[in-house]
């Protein structure tokens, strides 16, 4: 499949922890929804903490460790402290989250998808609990190895964070990227992982969730056909389903959402720092 090129220039900076222990941070930008990659040269596993949570580090090449950090959609602009510890050594630096203005879209959909019938409430609540349970229990080890790739070769509408007005009523913001793909287009796993959900959901239609490990998840929604089942192990590029128009949609497309450590992030930001077109030292699987 063709590779998606992500917009924006990667930002890079290094903070010396000691003479032979630099910290390198890469990001497309540091706005809500972005992802940055922390690389640490260390002989021991480092701990990485920012946004009041710890981010798991994994071994990379050349005696380095890496951690993917997500800036959640609702993170307030401001200055945040990033702390990296390696045994008795540590370093602190400031991450400045820049303001981001999200657009608003107005859509007309089936009224039952805006105000679900009473007989569907139990189903919706059950599905919400099930998905929350998935986010809360990621695989404790990294399951991906190669760089991430877009699940379809089509153009992406980076509508992440868009405030949605359905039938004149405000609803939750858009937490993924939409790919303008035709119905029936094969959808491929963005990277290696384990399928933890493969089922029809009320709002997102036929849905596949892949656990890539260490808190990184892909959610692929509105499929016309699901070609995997929960418990399957998939590799990057493996067929998982086909594009459709199931759930709350106005037409065929693929919705790809990504979680990084519970943070709701733009999939295009993940591709920018850990994707096959990112280039440079931020590439995975080296």
mmCIF file of C-alpha atoms in Angstrom:
data_model
loop_
_atom_site.group_PDB
_atom_site.id
_atom_site.type_symbol
_atom_site.label_atom_id
_atom_site.label_comp_id
_atom_site.label_asym_id
_atom_site.label_seq_id
_atom_site.Cartn_x
_atom_site.Cartn_y
_atom_site.Cartn_z
ATOM 1 C CA UNK A 1 0.000 0.000 0.000
ATOM 2 C CA UNK A 2 1.173 3.557 -0.528
ATOM 3 C CA UNK A 3 2.515 5.493 2.385
ATOM 4 C CA UNK A 4 0.794 8.526 3.790
ATOM 5 C CA UNK A 5 2.994 11.600 4.135
ATOM 6 C CA UNK A 6 2.267 13.658 7.216
ATOM 7 C CA UNK A 7 2.355 17.422 7.252
ATOM 8 C CA UNK A 8 4.549 19.470 9.511
ATOM 9 C CA UNK A 9 8.214 19.645 10.417
ATOM 10 C CA UNK A 10 9.545 17.523 13.273
ATOM 11 C CA UNK A 11 10.889 19.518 16.154
ATOM 12 C CA UNK A 12 14.017 18.188 17.821
ATOM 13 C CA UNK A 13 16.027 19.206 20.824
ATOM 14 C CA UNK A 14 18.503 17.512 23.131
ATOM 15 C CA UNK A 15 19.129 18.000 26.839
ATOM 16 C CA UNK A 16 22.362 16.513 28.229
ATOM 17 C CA UNK A 17 21.740 14.301 31.237
ATOM 18 C CA UNK A 18 25.438 13.571 31.542
ATOM 19 C CA UNK A 19 28.292 13.544 29.091
ATOM 20 C CA UNK A 20 27.198 10.254 27.479
ATOM 21 C CA UNK A 21 23.498 10.369 28.371
ATOM 22 C CA UNK A 22 21.582 12.773 26.099
ATOM 23 C CA UNK A 23 17.822 13.069 25.859
ATOM 24 C CA UNK A 24 16.309 13.651 22.418
ATOM 25 C CA UNK A 25 12.651 14.653 21.958
ATOM 26 C CA UNK A 26 10.898 14.635 18.587
ATOM 27 C CA UNK A 27 7.446 16.037 17.800
ATOM 28 C CA UNK A 28 5.458 17.369 14.877
ATOM 29 C CA UNK A 29 4.230 20.146 17.173
ATOM 30 C CA UNK A 30 3.392 20.201 20.881
ATOM 31 C CA UNK A 31 -0.326 20.928 20.749
ATOM 32 C CA UNK A 32 -3.270 18.963 22.155
ATOM 33 C CA UNK A 33 -3.533 15.716 20.196
ATOM 34 C CA UNK A 34 0.152 15.553 19.314
ATOM 35 C CA UNK A 35 2.631 12.760 20.086
ATOM 36 C CA UNK A 36 6.286 13.150 20.967
ATOM 37 C CA UNK A 37 9.017 10.546 21.062
ATOM 38 C CA UNK A 38 11.557 10.658 23.888
ATOM 39 C CA UNK A 39 14.888 8.910 23.196
ATOM 40 C CA UNK A 40 17.378 8.380 26.033
ATOM 41 C CA UNK A 41 20.912 6.990 25.799
ATOM 42 C CA UNK A 42 21.221 4.848 28.909
ATOM 43 C CA UNK A 43 22.637 1.590 30.173
ATOM 44 C CA UNK A 44 19.574 1.098 32.406
ATOM 45 C CA UNK A 45 15.859 1.400 31.798
ATOM 46 C CA UNK A 46 14.805 5.034 32.345
ATOM 47 C CA UNK A 47 11.535 6.271 33.766
ATOM 48 C CA UNK A 48 9.745 9.049 31.882
ATOM 49 C CA UNK A 49 7.119 11.204 33.576
ATOM 50 C CA UNK A 50 5.088 14.151 32.294
ATOM 51 C CA UNK A 51 1.426 15.250 32.475
ATOM 52 C CA UNK A 52 1.185 13.628 35.933
ATOM 53 C CA UNK A 53 1.705 10.123 34.593
ATOM 54 C CA UNK A 54 4.503 7.696 33.766
ATOM 55 C CA UNK A 55 5.204 6.658 30.174
ATOM 56 C CA UNK A 56 6.791 3.222 29.616
ATOM 57 C CA UNK A 57 10.206 3.139 27.965
ATOM 58 C CA UNK A 58 11.327 0.320 25.706
ATOM 59 C CA UNK A 59 14.797 -0.642 24.434
ATOM 60 C CA UNK A 60 15.790 0.606 20.992
ATOM 61 C CA UNK A 61 19.038 0.409 19.051
ATOM 62 C CA UNK A 62 22.525 1.555 20.010
ATOM 63 C CA UNK A 63 22.022 1.483 23.765
ATOM 64 C CA UNK A 64 19.040 3.817 23.682
ATOM 65 C CA UNK A 65 15.536 3.697 25.145
ATOM 66 C CA UNK A 66 12.376 5.306 23.801
ATOM 67 C CA UNK A 67 8.987 6.352 25.114
ATOM 68 C CA UNK A 68 5.966 7.536 23.170
ATOM 69 C CA UNK A 69 4.137 10.359 24.969
ATOM 70 C CA UNK A 70 0.660 11.564 24.026
ATOM 71 C CA UNK A 71 -0.747 15.053 24.609
ATOM 72 C CA UNK A 72 -4.442 14.446 25.244
ATOM 73 C CA UNK A 73 -7.086 16.345 23.303
ATOM 74 C CA UNK A 74 -8.165 18.231 26.460
ATOM 75 C CA UNK A 75 -4.677 19.145 27.713
ATOM 76 C CA UNK A 76 -4.604 22.833 28.604
ATOM 77 C CA UNK A 77 -1.950 25.026 26.963
ATOM 78 C CA UNK A 78 0.930 25.779 29.286
ATOM 79 C CA UNK A 79 4.281 24.596 30.603
ATOM 80 C CA UNK A 80 4.710 21.024 31.883
ATOM 81 C CA UNK A 81 7.715 19.388 33.502
ATOM 82 C CA UNK A 82 9.238 16.315 31.826
ATOM 83 C CA UNK A 83 11.379 14.206 34.168
ATOM 84 C CA UNK A 84 13.666 11.377 33.032
ATOM 85 C CA UNK A 85 15.311 9.192 35.678
ATOM 86 C CA UNK A 86 18.065 6.614 35.126
ATOM 87 C CA UNK A 87 19.076 4.994 38.363
ATOM 88 C CA UNK A 88 20.390 7.796 40.560
ATOM 89 C CA UNK A 89 20.585 10.297 37.692
ATOM 90 C CA UNK A 90 17.740 12.428 36.432
ATOM 91 C CA UNK A 91 17.018 15.401 34.217
ATOM 92 C CA UNK A 92 14.137 17.829 33.990
ATOM 93 C CA UNK A 93 12.986 19.962 31.115
ATOM 94 C CA UNK A 94 9.927 21.954 30.196
ATOM 95 C CA UNK A 95 7.414 20.945 27.538
ATOM 96 C CA UNK A 96 5.286 23.850 26.372
ATOM 97 C CA UNK A 97 1.864 22.811 25.068
ATOM 98 C CA UNK A 98 0.759 25.334 22.476
ATOM 99 C CA UNK A 99 -2.857 26.473 22.001
ATOM 100 C CA UNK A 100 -4.874 24.741 19.311
ATOM 101 C CA UNK A 101 -8.152 25.903 17.803
ATOM 102 C CA UNK A 102 -10.380 23.123 16.530
ATOM 103 C CA UNK A 103 -12.938 23.617 13.747
ATOM 104 C CA UNK A 104 -16.645 22.852 13.999
ATOM 105 C CA UNK A 105 -18.568 20.608 11.625
ATOM 106 C CA UNK A 106 -22.324 20.260 11.196
ATOM 107 C CA UNK A 107 -23.709 16.890 10.121
ATOM 108 C CA UNK A 108 -27.127 15.386 9.517
ATOM 109 C CA UNK A 109 -27.441 11.775 10.645
ATOM 110 C CA UNK A 110 -30.090 9.262 11.657
ATOM 111 C CA UNK A 111 -31.915 10.841 14.653
ATOM 112 C CA UNK A 112 -31.550 7.539 16.550
ATOM 113 C CA UNK A 113 -27.776 8.051 16.524
ATOM 114 C CA UNK A 114 -28.180 11.439 18.226
ATOM 115 C CA UNK A 115 -30.897 10.401 20.662
ATOM 116 C CA UNK A 116 -30.670 6.597 20.904
ATOM 117 C CA UNK A 117 -33.924 4.749 21.626
ATOM 118 C CA UNK A 118 -34.454 3.745 25.237
ATOM 119 C CA UNK A 119 -34.130 0.077 24.339
ATOM 120 C CA UNK A 120 -30.550 0.719 23.152
ATOM 121 C CA UNK A 121 -29.289 2.459 26.299
ATOM 122 C CA UNK A 122 -28.217 -0.751 28.034
ATOM 123 C CA UNK A 123 -26.267 -1.777 24.944
ATOM 124 C CA UNK A 124 -24.514 1.604 24.701
ATOM 125 C CA UNK A 125 -23.555 1.539 28.391
ATOM 126 C CA UNK A 126 -22.249 -2.026 28.082
ATOM 127 C CA UNK A 127 -20.147 -1.146 25.047
ATOM 128 C CA UNK A 128 -18.766 1.952 26.773
ATOM 129 C CA UNK A 129 -17.680 -0.141 29.767
ATOM 130 C CA UNK A 130 -16.106 -2.741 27.509
ATOM 131 C CA UNK A 131 -14.044 -0.209 25.571
ATOM 132 C CA UNK A 132 -12.984 1.599 28.759
ATOM 133 C CA UNK A 133 -11.821 -1.730 30.170
ATOM 134 C CA UNK A 134 -9.693 -2.221 27.050
ATOM 135 C CA UNK A 135 -8.004 1.192 27.436
ATOM 136 C CA UNK A 136 -7.327 0.418 31.107
ATOM 137 C CA UNK A 137 -5.545 -2.890 30.472
ATOM 138 C CA UNK A 138 -2.987 -2.629 27.651
ATOM 139 C CA UNK A 139 -0.423 -5.330 26.954
ATOM 140 C CA UNK A 140 2.512 -4.682 29.325
ATOM 141 C CA UNK A 141 5.136 -5.119 26.607
ATOM 142 C CA UNK A 142 5.694 -3.534 23.203
ATOM 143 C CA UNK A 143 4.052 -5.606 20.466
ATOM 144 C CA UNK A 144 5.032 -3.400 17.516
ATOM 145 C CA UNK A 145 8.470 -3.383 15.946
ATOM 146 C CA UNK A 146 8.352 -1.697 12.548
ATOM 147 C CA UNK A 147 7.232 1.912 11.948
ATOM 148 C CA UNK A 148 3.490 2.621 11.909
ATOM 149 C CA UNK A 149 1.695 2.991 8.580
ATOM 150 C CA UNK A 150 -1.693 4.350 7.583
ATOM 151 C CA UNK A 151 -4.308 1.559 7.346
ATOM 152 C CA UNK A 152 -5.466 2.684 3.867
ATOM 153 C CA UNK A 153 -3.635 4.447 0.990
ATOM 154 C CA UNK A 154 -6.224 7.216 0.645
ATOM 155 C CA UNK A 155 -6.036 10.863 1.638
ATOM 156 C CA UNK A 156 -6.656 11.628 5.291
ATOM 157 C CA UNK A 157 -8.875 14.436 6.450
ATOM 158 C CA UNK A 158 -7.115 15.447 9.648
ATOM 159 C CA UNK A 159 -10.390 16.221 11.383
ATOM 160 C CA UNK A 160 -8.997 15.308 14.791
ATOM 161 C CA UNK A 161 -10.527 17.369 17.576
ATOM 162 C CA UNK A 162 -13.287 18.823 15.394
ATOM 163 C CA UNK A 163 -16.309 19.834 17.440
ATOM 164 C CA UNK A 164 -19.308 18.033 15.957
ATOM 165 C CA UNK A 165 -22.858 19.328 15.681
ATOM 166 C CA UNK A 166 -25.217 16.452 14.856
ATOM 167 C CA UNK A 167 -28.678 17.497 13.685
ATOM 168 C CA UNK A 168 -28.120 20.882 15.340
ATOM 169 C CA UNK A 169 -26.907 19.490 18.698
ATOM 170 C CA UNK A 170 -23.344 19.566 20.046
ATOM 171 C CA UNK A 171 -21.707 16.223 20.753
ATOM 172 C CA UNK A 172 -18.277 14.905 21.789
ATOM 173 C CA UNK A 173 -15.276 16.074 19.726
ATOM 174 C CA UNK A 174 -13.911 13.949 16.928
ATOM 175 C CA UNK A 175 -11.065 11.848 18.340
ATOM 176 C CA UNK A 176 -9.578 10.357 15.175
ATOM 177 C CA UNK A 177 -8.672 11.007 11.554
ATOM 178 C CA UNK A 178 -11.053 10.213 8.714
ATOM 179 C CA UNK A 179 -9.730 8.677 5.513
ATOM 180 C CA UNK A 180 -11.732 9.408 2.368
ATOM 181 C CA UNK A 181 -11.818 5.796 1.237
ATOM 182 C CA UNK A 182 -14.421 4.139 -0.999
ATOM 183 C CA UNK A 183 -16.665 1.389 0.297
ATOM 184 C CA UNK A 184 -14.962 -1.987 0.165
ATOM 185 C CA UNK A 185 -11.397 -0.636 0.377
ATOM 186 C CA UNK A 186 -9.194 -3.164 2.257
ATOM 187 C CA UNK A 187 -8.086 -1.935 5.706
ATOM 188 C CA UNK A 188 -4.696 -3.059 7.000
ATOM 189 C CA UNK A 189 -3.317 -3.196 10.526
ATOM 190 C CA UNK A 190 -1.261 -0.021 11.175
ATOM 191 C CA UNK A 191 1.257 -2.141 13.069
ATOM 192 C CA UNK A 192 1.737 -5.440 14.885
ATOM 193 C CA UNK A 193 -0.508 -6.173 17.822
ATOM 194 C CA UNK A 194 -3.347 -8.202 19.232
ATOM 195 C CA UNK A 195 -7.006 -7.737 18.301
ATOM 196 C CA UNK A 196 -8.897 -6.989 21.518
ATOM 197 C CA UNK A 197 -12.266 -6.115 19.970
ATOM 198 C CA UNK A 198 -13.857 -7.025 16.648
ATOM 199 C CA UNK A 199 -17.590 -6.364 16.802
ATOM 200 C CA UNK A 200 -20.408 -4.006 15.811
ATOM 201 C CA UNK A 201 -20.814 -1.053 18.223
ATOM 202 C CA UNK A 202 -23.778 1.291 18.300
ATOM 203 C CA UNK A 203 -21.998 4.533 17.408
ATOM 204 C CA UNK A 204 -18.852 3.388 15.564
ATOM 205 C CA UNK A 205 -20.456 0.518 13.664
ATOM 206 C CA UNK A 206 -18.298 -2.486 12.829
ATOM 207 C CA UNK A 207 -15.169 -1.810 14.863
ATOM 208 C CA UNK A 208 -11.725 -3.339 15.322
ATOM 209 C CA UNK A 209 -9.409 -2.366 18.186
ATOM 210 C CA UNK A 210 -5.758 -3.453 18.067
ATOM 211 C CA UNK A 211 -3.577 -3.382 21.183
ATOM 212 C CA UNK A 212 -0.029 -2.516 20.079
ATOM 213 C CA UNK A 213 1.283 -2.764 23.650
ATOM 214 C CA UNK A 214 2.559 -0.245 26.213
ATOM 215 C CA UNK A 215 -0.704 1.702 26.103
ATOM 216 C CA UNK A 216 -0.800 2.248 22.321
ATOM 217 C CA UNK A 217 -4.087 1.275 20.638
ATOM 218 C CA UNK A 218 -5.633 1.630 17.165
ATOM 219 C CA UNK A 219 -9.413 1.807 16.725
ATOM 220 C CA UNK A 220 -10.728 1.291 13.181
ATOM 221 C CA UNK A 221 -14.414 2.131 12.763
ATOM 222 C CA UNK A 222 -17.400 2.051 10.381
ATOM 223 C CA UNK A 223 -16.215 -1.110 8.598
ATOM 224 C CA UNK A 224 -18.482 -2.898 6.148
ATOM 225 C CA UNK A 225 -16.722 -6.184 6.903
ATOM 226 C CA UNK A 226 -14.553 -7.468 9.751
ATOM 227 C CA UNK A 227 -11.922 -10.042 8.812
ATOM 228 C CA UNK A 228 -10.371 -10.716 12.238
ATOM 229 C CA UNK A 229 -11.634 -11.765 15.647
ATOM 230 C CA UNK A 230 -10.765 -10.858 19.209
ATOM 231 C CA UNK A 231 -7.642 -12.679 20.320
ATOM 232 C CA UNK A 232 -6.014 -12.745 16.875
ATOM 233 C CA UNK A 233 -2.410 -11.647 16.538
ATOM 234 C CA UNK A 234 -1.907 -9.369 13.535
ATOM 235 C CA UNK A 235 1.161 -8.023 11.791
ATOM 236 C CA UNK A 236 1.565 -4.636 10.154
ATOM 237 C CA UNK A 237 -0.198 -4.589 6.802
ATOM 238 C CA UNK A 238 -2.413 -7.592 7.543
ATOM 239 C CA UNK A 239 -6.022 -7.333 6.342
ATOM 240 C CA UNK A 240 -8.438 -6.609 9.207
ATOM 241 C CA UNK A 241 -11.566 -5.530 7.319
ATOM 242 C CA UNK A 242 -13.059 -3.314 4.632
ATOM 243 C CA UNK A 243 -14.237 0.286 4.533
ATOM 244 C CA UNK A 244 -17.947 0.834 5.054
ATOM 245 C CA UNK A 245 -20.590 3.184 6.388
ATOM 246 C CA UNK A 246 -21.841 1.474 9.548
ATOM 247 C CA UNK A 247 -22.660 3.365 12.740
ATOM 248 C CA UNK A 248 -22.972 7.159 13.012
ATOM 249 C CA UNK A 249 -21.792 8.253 9.561
ATOM 250 C CA UNK A 250 -22.933 10.221 6.537
ATOM 251 C CA UNK A 251 -21.115 8.028 3.999
ATOM 252 C CA UNK A 252 -18.327 5.474 3.508
ATOM 253 C CA UNK A 253 -14.962 6.286 5.076
ATOM 254 C CA UNK A 254 -12.466 4.917 7.565
ATOM 255 C CA UNK A 255 -12.204 6.429 11.040
ATOM 256 C CA UNK A 256 -8.825 5.667 12.645
ATOM 257 C CA UNK A 257 -8.406 6.673 16.283
ATOM 258 C CA UNK A 258 -5.265 6.203 18.396
ATOM 259 C CA UNK A 259 -4.702 6.100 22.139
ATOM 260 C CA UNK A 260 -1.260 6.547 23.661
ATOM 261 C CA UNK A 261 -1.247 5.973 27.405
ATOM 262 C CA UNK A 262 -4.951 6.940 27.672
ATOM 263 C CA UNK A 263 -4.266 10.164 25.743
ATOM 264 C CA UNK A 264 -6.534 10.701 22.744
ATOM 265 C CA UNK A 265 -4.142 11.680 19.958
ATOM 266 C CA UNK A 266 -4.194 12.415 16.242
ATOM 267 C CA UNK A 267 -3.095 9.323 14.258
ATOM 268 C CA UNK A 268 -1.260 11.649 11.862
ATOM 269 C CA UNK A 269 0.851 12.850 14.796
ATOM 270 C CA UNK A 270 1.788 9.242 15.573
ATOM 271 C CA UNK A 271 2.818 8.721 11.948
ATOM 272 C CA UNK A 272 4.889 11.915 12.086
ATOM 273 C CA UNK A 273 7.155 10.638 14.875
ATOM 274 C CA UNK A 274 6.905 6.836 14.635
ATOM 275 C CA UNK A 275 5.756 6.240 11.075
ATOM 276 C CA UNK A 276 7.496 4.898 8.003
ATOM 277 C CA UNK A 277 7.875 8.393 6.492
ATOM 278 C CA UNK A 278 9.117 10.055 9.695
ATOM 279 C CA UNK A 279 12.782 9.443 8.871
ATOM 280 C CA UNK A 280 15.817 9.971 11.038
ATOM 281 C CA UNK A 281 16.447 8.565 14.500
ATOM 282 C CA UNK A 282 12.787 8.445 15.445
ATOM 283 C CA UNK A 283 12.168 5.373 13.240
ATOM 284 C CA UNK A 284 11.185 2.186 15.056
ATOM 285 C CA UNK A 285 12.492 -1.284 14.488
ATOM 286 C CA UNK A 286 16.088 -0.345 13.756
#
